[in-house]
mmCIF file of C-alpha atoms in Angstrom:
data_model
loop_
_atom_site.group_PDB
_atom_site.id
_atom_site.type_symbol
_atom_site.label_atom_id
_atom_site.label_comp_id
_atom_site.label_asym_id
_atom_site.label_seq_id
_atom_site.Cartn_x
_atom_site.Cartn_y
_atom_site.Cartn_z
ATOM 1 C CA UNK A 16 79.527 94.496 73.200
ATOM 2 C CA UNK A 17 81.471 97.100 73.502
ATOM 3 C CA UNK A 18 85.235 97.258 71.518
ATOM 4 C CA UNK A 19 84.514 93.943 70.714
ATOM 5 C CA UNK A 20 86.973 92.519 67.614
ATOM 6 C CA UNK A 21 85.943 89.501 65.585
ATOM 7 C CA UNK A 22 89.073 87.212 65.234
ATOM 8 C CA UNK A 23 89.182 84.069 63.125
ATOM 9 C CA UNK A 24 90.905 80.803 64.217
ATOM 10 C CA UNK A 25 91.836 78.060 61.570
ATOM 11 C CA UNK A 26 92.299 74.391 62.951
ATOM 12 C CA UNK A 27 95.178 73.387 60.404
ATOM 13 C CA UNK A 28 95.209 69.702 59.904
ATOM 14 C CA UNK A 29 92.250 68.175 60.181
ATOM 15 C CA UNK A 30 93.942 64.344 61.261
ATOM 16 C CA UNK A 31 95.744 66.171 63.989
ATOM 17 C CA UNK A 32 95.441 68.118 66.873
ATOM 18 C CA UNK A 33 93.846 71.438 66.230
ATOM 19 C CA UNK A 34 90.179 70.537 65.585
ATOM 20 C CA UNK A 35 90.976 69.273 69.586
ATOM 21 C CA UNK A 36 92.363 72.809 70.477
ATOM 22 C CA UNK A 37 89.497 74.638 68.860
ATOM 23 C CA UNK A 38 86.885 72.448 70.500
ATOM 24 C CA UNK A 39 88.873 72.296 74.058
ATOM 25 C CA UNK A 40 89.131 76.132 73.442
ATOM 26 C CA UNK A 41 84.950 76.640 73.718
ATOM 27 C CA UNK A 42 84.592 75.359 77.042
ATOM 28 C CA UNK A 43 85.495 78.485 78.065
ATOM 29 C CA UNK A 44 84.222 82.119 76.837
ATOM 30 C CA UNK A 45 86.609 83.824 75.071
ATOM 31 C CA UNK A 46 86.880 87.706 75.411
ATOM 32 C CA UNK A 47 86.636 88.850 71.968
ATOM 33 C CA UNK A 48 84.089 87.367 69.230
ATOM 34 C CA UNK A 49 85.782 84.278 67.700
ATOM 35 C CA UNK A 50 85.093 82.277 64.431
ATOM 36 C CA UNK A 51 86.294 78.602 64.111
ATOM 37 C CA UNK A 52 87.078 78.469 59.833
ATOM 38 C CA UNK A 53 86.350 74.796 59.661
ATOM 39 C CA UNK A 54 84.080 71.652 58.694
ATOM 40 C CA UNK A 55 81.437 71.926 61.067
ATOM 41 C CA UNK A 56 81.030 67.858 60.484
ATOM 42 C CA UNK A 57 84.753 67.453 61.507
ATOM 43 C CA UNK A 58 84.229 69.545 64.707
ATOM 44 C CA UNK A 59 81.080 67.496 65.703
ATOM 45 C CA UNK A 60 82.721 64.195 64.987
ATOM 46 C CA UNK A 61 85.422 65.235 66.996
ATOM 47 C CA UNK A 62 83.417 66.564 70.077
ATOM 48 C CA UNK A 63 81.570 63.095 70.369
ATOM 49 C CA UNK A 64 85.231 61.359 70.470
ATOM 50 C CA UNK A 65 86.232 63.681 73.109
ATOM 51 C CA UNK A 66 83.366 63.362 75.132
ATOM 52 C CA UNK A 67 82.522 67.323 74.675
ATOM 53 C CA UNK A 68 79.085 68.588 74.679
ATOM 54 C CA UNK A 69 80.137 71.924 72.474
ATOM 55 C CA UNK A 70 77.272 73.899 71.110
ATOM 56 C CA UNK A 71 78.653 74.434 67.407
ATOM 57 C CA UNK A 72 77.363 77.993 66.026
ATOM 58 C CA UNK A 73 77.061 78.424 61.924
ATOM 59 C CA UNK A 74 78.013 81.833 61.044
ATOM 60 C CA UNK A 75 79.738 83.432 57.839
ATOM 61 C CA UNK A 76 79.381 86.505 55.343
ATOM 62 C CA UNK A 77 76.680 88.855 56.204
ATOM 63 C CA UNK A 78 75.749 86.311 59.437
ATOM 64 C CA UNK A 79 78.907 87.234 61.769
ATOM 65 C CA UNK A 80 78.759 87.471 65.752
ATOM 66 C CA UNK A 81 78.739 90.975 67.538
ATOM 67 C CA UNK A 82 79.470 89.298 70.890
ATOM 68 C CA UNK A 83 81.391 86.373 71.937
ATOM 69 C CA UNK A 84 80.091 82.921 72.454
ATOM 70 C CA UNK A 85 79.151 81.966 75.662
ATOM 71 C CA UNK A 86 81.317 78.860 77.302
ATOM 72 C CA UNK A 87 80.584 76.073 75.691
ATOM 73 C CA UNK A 88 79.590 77.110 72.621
ATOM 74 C CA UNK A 89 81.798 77.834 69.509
ATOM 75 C CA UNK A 90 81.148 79.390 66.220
ATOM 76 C CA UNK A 91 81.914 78.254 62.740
ATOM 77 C CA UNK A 92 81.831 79.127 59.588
ATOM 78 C CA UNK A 93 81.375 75.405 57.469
ATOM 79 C CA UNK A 94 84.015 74.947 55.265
ATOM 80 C CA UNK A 95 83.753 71.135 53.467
ATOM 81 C CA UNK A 96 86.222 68.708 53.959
ATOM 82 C CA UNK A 97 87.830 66.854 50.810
ATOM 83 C CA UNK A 98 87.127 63.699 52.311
ATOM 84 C CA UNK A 99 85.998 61.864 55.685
ATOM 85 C CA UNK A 100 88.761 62.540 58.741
ATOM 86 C CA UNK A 101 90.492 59.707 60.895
ATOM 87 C CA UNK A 102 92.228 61.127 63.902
ATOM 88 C CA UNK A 103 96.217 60.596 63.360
ATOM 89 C CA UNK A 104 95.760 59.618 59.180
ATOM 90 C CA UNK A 105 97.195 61.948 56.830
ATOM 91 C CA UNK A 106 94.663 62.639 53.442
ATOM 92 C CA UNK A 107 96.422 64.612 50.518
ATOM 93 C CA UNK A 108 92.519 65.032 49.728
ATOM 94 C CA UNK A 109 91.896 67.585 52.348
ATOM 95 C CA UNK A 110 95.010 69.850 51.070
ATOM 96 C CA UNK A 111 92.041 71.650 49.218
ATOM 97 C CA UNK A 112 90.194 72.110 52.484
ATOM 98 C CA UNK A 113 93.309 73.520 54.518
ATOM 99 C CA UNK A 114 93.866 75.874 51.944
ATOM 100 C CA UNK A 115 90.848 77.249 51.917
ATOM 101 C CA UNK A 116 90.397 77.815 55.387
ATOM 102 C CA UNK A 117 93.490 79.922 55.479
ATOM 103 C CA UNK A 118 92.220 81.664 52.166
ATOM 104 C CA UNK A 119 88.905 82.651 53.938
ATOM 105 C CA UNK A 120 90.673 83.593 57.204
ATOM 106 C CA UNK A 121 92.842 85.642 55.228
ATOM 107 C CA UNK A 122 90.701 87.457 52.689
ATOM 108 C CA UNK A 123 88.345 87.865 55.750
ATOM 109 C CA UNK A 124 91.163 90.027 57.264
ATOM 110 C CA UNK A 125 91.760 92.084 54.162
ATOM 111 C CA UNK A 126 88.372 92.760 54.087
ATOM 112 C CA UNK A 127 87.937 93.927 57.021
ATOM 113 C CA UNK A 128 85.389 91.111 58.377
ATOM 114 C CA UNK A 129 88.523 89.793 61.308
ATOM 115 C CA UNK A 130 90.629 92.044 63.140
ATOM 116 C CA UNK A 131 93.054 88.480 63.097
ATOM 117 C CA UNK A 132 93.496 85.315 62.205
ATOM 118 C CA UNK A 133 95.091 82.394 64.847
ATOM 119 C CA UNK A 134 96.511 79.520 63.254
ATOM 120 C CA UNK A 135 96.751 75.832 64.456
ATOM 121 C CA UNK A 136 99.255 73.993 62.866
ATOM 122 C CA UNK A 137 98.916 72.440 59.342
ATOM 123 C CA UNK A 138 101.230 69.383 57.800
ATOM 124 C CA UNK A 139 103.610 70.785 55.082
ATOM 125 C CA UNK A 140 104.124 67.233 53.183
ATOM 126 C CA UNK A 141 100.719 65.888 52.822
ATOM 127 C CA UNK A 142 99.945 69.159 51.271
ATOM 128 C CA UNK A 143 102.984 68.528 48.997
ATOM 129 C CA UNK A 144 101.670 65.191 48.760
ATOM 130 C CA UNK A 145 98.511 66.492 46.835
ATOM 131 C CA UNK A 146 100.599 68.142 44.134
ATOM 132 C CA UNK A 147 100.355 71.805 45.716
ATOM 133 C CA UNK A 148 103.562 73.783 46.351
ATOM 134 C CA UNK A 149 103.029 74.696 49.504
ATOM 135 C CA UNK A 150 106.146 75.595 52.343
ATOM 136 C CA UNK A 151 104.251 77.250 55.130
ATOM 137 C CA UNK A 152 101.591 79.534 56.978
ATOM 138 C CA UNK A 153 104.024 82.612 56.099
ATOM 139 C CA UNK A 154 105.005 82.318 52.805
ATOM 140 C CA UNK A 155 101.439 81.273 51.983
ATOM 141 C CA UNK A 156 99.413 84.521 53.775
ATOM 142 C CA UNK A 157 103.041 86.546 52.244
ATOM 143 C CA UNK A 158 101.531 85.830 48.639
ATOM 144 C CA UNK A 159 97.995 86.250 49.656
ATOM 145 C CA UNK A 160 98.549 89.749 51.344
ATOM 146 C CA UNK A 161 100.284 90.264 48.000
ATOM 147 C CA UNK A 162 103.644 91.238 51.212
ATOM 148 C CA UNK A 163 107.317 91.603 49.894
ATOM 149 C CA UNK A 164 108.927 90.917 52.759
ATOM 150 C CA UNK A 165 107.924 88.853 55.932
ATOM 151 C CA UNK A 166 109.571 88.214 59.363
ATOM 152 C CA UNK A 167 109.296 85.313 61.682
ATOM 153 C CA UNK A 168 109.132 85.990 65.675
ATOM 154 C CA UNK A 169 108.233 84.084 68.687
ATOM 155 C CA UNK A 170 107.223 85.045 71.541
ATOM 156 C CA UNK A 171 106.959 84.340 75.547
ATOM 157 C CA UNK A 172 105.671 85.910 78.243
ATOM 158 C CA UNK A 173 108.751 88.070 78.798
ATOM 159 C CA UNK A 174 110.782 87.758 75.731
ATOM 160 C CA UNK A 175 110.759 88.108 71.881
ATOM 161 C CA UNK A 176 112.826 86.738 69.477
ATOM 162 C CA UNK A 177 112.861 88.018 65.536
ATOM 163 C CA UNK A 178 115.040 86.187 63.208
ATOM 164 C CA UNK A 179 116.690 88.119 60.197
ATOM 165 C CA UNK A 180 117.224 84.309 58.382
ATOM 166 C CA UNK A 181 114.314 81.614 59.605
ATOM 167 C CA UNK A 182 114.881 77.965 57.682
ATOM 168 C CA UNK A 183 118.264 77.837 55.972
ATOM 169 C CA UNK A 184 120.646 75.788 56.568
ATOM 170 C CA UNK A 185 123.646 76.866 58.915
ATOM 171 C CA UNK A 186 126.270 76.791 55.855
ATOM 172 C CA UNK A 187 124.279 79.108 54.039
ATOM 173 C CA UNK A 188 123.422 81.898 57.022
ATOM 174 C CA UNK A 189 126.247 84.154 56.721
ATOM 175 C CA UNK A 190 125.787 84.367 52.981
ATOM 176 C CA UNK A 191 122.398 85.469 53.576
ATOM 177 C CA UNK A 192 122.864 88.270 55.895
ATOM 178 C CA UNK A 193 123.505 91.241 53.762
ATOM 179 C CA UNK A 194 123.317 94.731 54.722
ATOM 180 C CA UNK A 195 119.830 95.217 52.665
ATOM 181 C CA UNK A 196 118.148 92.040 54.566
ATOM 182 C CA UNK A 197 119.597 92.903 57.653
ATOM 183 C CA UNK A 198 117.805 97.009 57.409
ATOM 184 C CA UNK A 199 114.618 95.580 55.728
ATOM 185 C CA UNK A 200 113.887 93.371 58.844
ATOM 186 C CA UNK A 201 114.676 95.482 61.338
ATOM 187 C CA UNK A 202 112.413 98.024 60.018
ATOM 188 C CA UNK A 203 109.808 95.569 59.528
ATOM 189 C CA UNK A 204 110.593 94.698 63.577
ATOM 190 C CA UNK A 205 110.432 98.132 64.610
ATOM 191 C CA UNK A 206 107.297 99.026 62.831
ATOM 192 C CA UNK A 207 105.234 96.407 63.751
ATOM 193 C CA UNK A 208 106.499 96.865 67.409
ATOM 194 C CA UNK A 209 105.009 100.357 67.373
ATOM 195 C CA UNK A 210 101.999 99.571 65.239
ATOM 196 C CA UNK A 211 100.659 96.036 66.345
ATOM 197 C CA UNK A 212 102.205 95.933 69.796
ATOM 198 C CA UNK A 213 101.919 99.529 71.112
ATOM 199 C CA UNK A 214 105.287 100.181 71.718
ATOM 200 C CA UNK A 215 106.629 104.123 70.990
ATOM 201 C CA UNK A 216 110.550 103.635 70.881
ATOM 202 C CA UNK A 217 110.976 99.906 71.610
ATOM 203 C CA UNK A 218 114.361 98.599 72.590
ATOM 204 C CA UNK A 219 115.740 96.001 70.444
ATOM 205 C CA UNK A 220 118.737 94.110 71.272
ATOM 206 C CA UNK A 221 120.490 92.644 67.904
ATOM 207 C CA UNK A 222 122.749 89.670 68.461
ATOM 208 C CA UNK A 223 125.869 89.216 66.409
ATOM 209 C CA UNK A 224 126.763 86.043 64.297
ATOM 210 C CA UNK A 225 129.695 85.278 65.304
ATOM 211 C CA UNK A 226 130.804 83.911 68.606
ATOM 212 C CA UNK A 227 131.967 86.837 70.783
ATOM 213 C CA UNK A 228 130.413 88.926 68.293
ATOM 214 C CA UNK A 229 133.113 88.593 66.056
ATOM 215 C CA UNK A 230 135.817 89.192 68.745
ATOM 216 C CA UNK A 231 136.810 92.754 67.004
ATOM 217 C CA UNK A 232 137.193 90.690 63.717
ATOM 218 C CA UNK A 233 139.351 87.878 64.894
ATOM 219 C CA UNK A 234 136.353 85.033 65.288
ATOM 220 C CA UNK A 235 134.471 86.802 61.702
ATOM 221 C CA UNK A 236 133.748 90.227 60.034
ATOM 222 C CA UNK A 237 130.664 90.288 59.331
ATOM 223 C CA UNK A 238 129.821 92.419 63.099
ATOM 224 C CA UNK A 239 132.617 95.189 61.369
ATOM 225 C CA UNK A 240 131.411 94.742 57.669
ATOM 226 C CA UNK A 241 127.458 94.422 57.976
ATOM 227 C CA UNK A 242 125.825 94.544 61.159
ATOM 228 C CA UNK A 243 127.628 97.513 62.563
ATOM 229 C CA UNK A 244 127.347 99.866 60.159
ATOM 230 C CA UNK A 245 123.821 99.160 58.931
ATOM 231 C CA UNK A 246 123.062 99.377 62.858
ATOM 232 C CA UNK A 247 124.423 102.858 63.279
ATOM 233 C CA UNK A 248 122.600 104.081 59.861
ATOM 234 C CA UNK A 249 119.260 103.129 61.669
ATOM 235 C CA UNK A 250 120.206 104.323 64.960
ATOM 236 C CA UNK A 251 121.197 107.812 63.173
ATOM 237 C CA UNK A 252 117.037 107.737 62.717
ATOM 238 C CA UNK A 253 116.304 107.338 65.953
ATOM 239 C CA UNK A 254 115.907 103.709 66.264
ATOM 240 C CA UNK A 255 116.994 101.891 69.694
ATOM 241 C CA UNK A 256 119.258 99.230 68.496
ATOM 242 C CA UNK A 257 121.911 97.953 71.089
ATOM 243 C CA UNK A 258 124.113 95.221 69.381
ATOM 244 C CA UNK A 259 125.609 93.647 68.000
ATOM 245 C CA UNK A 260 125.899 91.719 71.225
ATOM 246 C CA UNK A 261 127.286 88.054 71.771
ATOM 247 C CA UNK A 262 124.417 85.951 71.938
ATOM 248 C CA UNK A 263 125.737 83.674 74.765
ATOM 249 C CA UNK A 264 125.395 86.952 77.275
ATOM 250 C CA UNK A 265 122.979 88.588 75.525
ATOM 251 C CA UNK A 266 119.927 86.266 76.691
ATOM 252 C CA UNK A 267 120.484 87.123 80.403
ATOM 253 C CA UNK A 268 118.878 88.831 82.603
ATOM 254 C CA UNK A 269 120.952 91.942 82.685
ATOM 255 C CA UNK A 270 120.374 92.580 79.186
ATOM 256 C CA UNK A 271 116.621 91.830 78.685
ATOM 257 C CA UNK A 272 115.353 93.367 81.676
ATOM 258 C CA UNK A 273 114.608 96.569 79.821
ATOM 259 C CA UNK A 274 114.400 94.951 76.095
ATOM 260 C CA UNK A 275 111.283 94.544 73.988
ATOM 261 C CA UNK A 276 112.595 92.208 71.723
ATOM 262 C CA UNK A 277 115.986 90.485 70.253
ATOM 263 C CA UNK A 278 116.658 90.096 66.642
ATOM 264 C CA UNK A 279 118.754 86.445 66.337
ATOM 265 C CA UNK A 280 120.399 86.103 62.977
ATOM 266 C CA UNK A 281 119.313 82.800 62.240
ATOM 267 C CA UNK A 282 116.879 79.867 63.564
ATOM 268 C CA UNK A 283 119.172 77.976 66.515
ATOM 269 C CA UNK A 284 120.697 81.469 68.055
ATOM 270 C CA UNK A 285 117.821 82.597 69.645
ATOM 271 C CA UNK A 286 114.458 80.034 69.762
ATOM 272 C CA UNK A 287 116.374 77.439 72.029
ATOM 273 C CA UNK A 288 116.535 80.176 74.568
ATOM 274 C CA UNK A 289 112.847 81.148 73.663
ATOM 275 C CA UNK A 290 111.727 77.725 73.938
ATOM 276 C CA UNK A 291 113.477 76.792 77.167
ATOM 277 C CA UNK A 292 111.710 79.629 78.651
ATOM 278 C CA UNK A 293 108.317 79.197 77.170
ATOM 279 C CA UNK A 294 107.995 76.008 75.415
ATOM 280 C CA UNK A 295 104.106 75.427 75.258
ATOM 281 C CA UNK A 296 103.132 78.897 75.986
ATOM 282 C CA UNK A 297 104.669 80.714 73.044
ATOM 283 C CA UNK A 298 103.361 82.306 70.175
ATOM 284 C CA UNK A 299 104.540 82.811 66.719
ATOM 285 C CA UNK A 300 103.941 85.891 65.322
ATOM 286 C CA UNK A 301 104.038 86.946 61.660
ATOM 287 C CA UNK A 302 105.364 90.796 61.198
ATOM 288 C CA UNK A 303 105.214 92.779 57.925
ATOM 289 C CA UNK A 304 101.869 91.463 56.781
ATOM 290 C CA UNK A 305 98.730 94.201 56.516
ATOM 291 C CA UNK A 306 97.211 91.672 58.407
ATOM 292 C CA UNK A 307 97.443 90.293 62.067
ATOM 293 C CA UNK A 308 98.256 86.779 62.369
ATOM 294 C CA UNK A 309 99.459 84.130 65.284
ATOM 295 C CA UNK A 310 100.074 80.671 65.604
ATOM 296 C CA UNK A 311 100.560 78.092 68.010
ATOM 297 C CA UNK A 312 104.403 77.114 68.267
ATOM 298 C CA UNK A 313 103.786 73.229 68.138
ATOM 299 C CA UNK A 314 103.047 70.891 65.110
ATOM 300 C CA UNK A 315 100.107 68.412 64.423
ATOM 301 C CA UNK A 316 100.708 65.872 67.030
ATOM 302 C CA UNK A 317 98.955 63.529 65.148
ATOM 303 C CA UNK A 318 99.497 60.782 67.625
ATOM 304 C CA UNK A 319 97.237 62.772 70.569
ATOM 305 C CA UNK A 320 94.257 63.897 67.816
ATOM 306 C CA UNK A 321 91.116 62.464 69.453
ATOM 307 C CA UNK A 322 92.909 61.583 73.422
ATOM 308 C CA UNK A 323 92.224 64.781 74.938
ATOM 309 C CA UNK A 324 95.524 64.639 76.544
ATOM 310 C CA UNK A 325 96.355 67.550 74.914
ATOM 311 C CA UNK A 326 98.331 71.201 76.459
ATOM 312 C CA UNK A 327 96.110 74.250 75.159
ATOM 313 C CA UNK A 328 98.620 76.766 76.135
ATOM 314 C CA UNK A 329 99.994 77.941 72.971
ATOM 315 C CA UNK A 330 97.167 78.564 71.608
ATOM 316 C CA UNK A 331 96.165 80.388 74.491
ATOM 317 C CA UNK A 332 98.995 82.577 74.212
ATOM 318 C CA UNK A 333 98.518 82.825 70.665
ATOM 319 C CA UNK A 334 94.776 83.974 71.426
ATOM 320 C CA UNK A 335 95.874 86.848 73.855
ATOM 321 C CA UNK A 336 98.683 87.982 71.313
ATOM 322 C CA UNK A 337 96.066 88.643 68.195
ATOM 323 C CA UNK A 338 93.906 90.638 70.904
ATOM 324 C CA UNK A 339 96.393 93.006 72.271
ATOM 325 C CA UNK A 340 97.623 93.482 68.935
ATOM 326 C CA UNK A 341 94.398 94.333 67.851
ATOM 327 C CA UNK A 342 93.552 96.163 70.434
ATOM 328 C CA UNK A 343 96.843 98.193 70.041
ATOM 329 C CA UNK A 344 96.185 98.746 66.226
ATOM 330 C CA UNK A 345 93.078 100.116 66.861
ATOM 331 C CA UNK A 346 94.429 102.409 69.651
ATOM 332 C CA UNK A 347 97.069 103.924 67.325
ATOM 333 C CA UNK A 348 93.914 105.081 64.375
#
């Protein structure tokens, strides 16, 4: 097949809802070549309880696909489970096994094997729970990569939203935005815009922390202290930056008409808006790693593993997001 990519998709928790995803996922063909980095037990088990008649394909290292599968068929690379799965039952014995799906589907993309790896989502405490310090997809594939510096965005058909401070709490996020945090993640926005989504001068729109945007220093200085000035040095290289902006105008249609993404300063300023608009069809996207990797915007949903009444669109967004930035890495050399 022509231009074809080989991407890698790991299920997350194995008592929850991605094995479901995954297997849903097959009924149709896929564009690109795609490996499901799982137990090949747990994906049978989990067909029969779904009713699915899914053609499960073994693959792995020096054995990998050159075209994709055809509908109704999926391939996997067998990866054993710690212990036997119920649908909605949390076991700190298959921490292990989560792990080491990510590992492969990481290494594999270091390596060279996967142009990407697509995440479904994994339970943070039971993996605590098995006495491994463990506080997410990012920081995990940051120490893996052997990456400094990581930033969290979502995405929409229509919008992206970067976040210069992800999971702190709200007393603690002006604090946190320095003048050195706020230039290392624009950067990291800005090149991954240009290298992993094709974009050669992309627009960003930068909110400002405080309401009004400070209100010319009577609501807050940190728009005249920080964010202005380490705005204009990066603009003085050539970087489209427009901001700061109030964030209460600056997700409207005026603004983001001609915007390819916004940079929030912190969690709750700019992923309600994203969610509103795209809830169950976003895509989180992980920028500043050598590698290219998306997730579904959701959690476990441990109480729908094994119903079927399940919504696959995140992960279909998340699908089309790894290809096009593949596909727009590999256009750029």
């Amino acid at each position: 097949m022509k231009d074809a990519q080989l991407f890698a998709l790991t299920p997350g928790e194995p008592a929850g809802i991605g094995p479901d995803l995954c297997l849903l996922l097959s009924r149709e063909a896929q564009p690109q070549p795609l490996v499901a980095i799982a137990s090949q037990q747990l994906l049978a088990e989990r067909a029969t309880q779904l009713g699915l008649d899914i053609r499960l394909l073994p693959v792995g290292p020096g054995h990998w696909p050159q075209r994709p599968a055809d509908a109704g068929a999926l391939y996997v690379w067998d990866t054993p489970l710690g212990a036997p799965v119920r649908c909605g039952q949390l076991d700190p014995a298959n921490a292990g096994y989560v792990l080491e799906t990510l590992t492969r589907a990481g290494r594999g993309c270091l390596d060279g094997d996967f142009a990407g790896m697509i995440t479904a989502p994994v339970h943070k405490g039971v993996i605590n729970e098995a006495g491994i310090a463990f506080s997410g997809h990012t920081e995990f594939l940051a120490e893996l990569t052997q990456t400094q510096q990581v930033v969290m965005m979502l995405a929409t058909r229509g919008l992206r939203v970067a976040l210069v401070t992800t999971h702190l709490p709200l007393r603690q996020v002006a604090d946190a935005i320095s003048a050195e945090r706020l230039e290392r993640v624009t950067r990291i926005l800005h090149a991954d815009l240009r290298d992993k989504f094709g974009l050669d001068d992309p627009r960003i729109l930068v909110c400002g922390l405080n309401p009004h945007a400070g209100e010319g220093g009577h609501l807050g200085h940190e728009e005249i202290d920080i964010i202005e000035p380490t705005l204009e040095r990066l603009r003085a290289e050539g970087m489209q930056l427009i901001g700061p902006l109030p964030a209460d105008t600056l997700f409207t249609p005026k603004h983001l008409e001609h915007c390819d993404a916004v940079l929030a300063m912190y969690h709750d300023q700019g992923l309600p808006v994203l969610k509103y608009k795209g809830f169950g069809a976003a895509v989180n996207v992980t920028l500043g790693l050598p590698i290219i990797r998306t997730s579904v915007d959701h959690g476990t949903a441990l109480d729908l593993a094994g119903t079927g009444r399940i919504d696959g669109g995140s992960l279909l967004v998340a699908l089309e997001t790894a290809y096009q930035m593949a596909a727009s890495r590999a256009k750029a050399g």
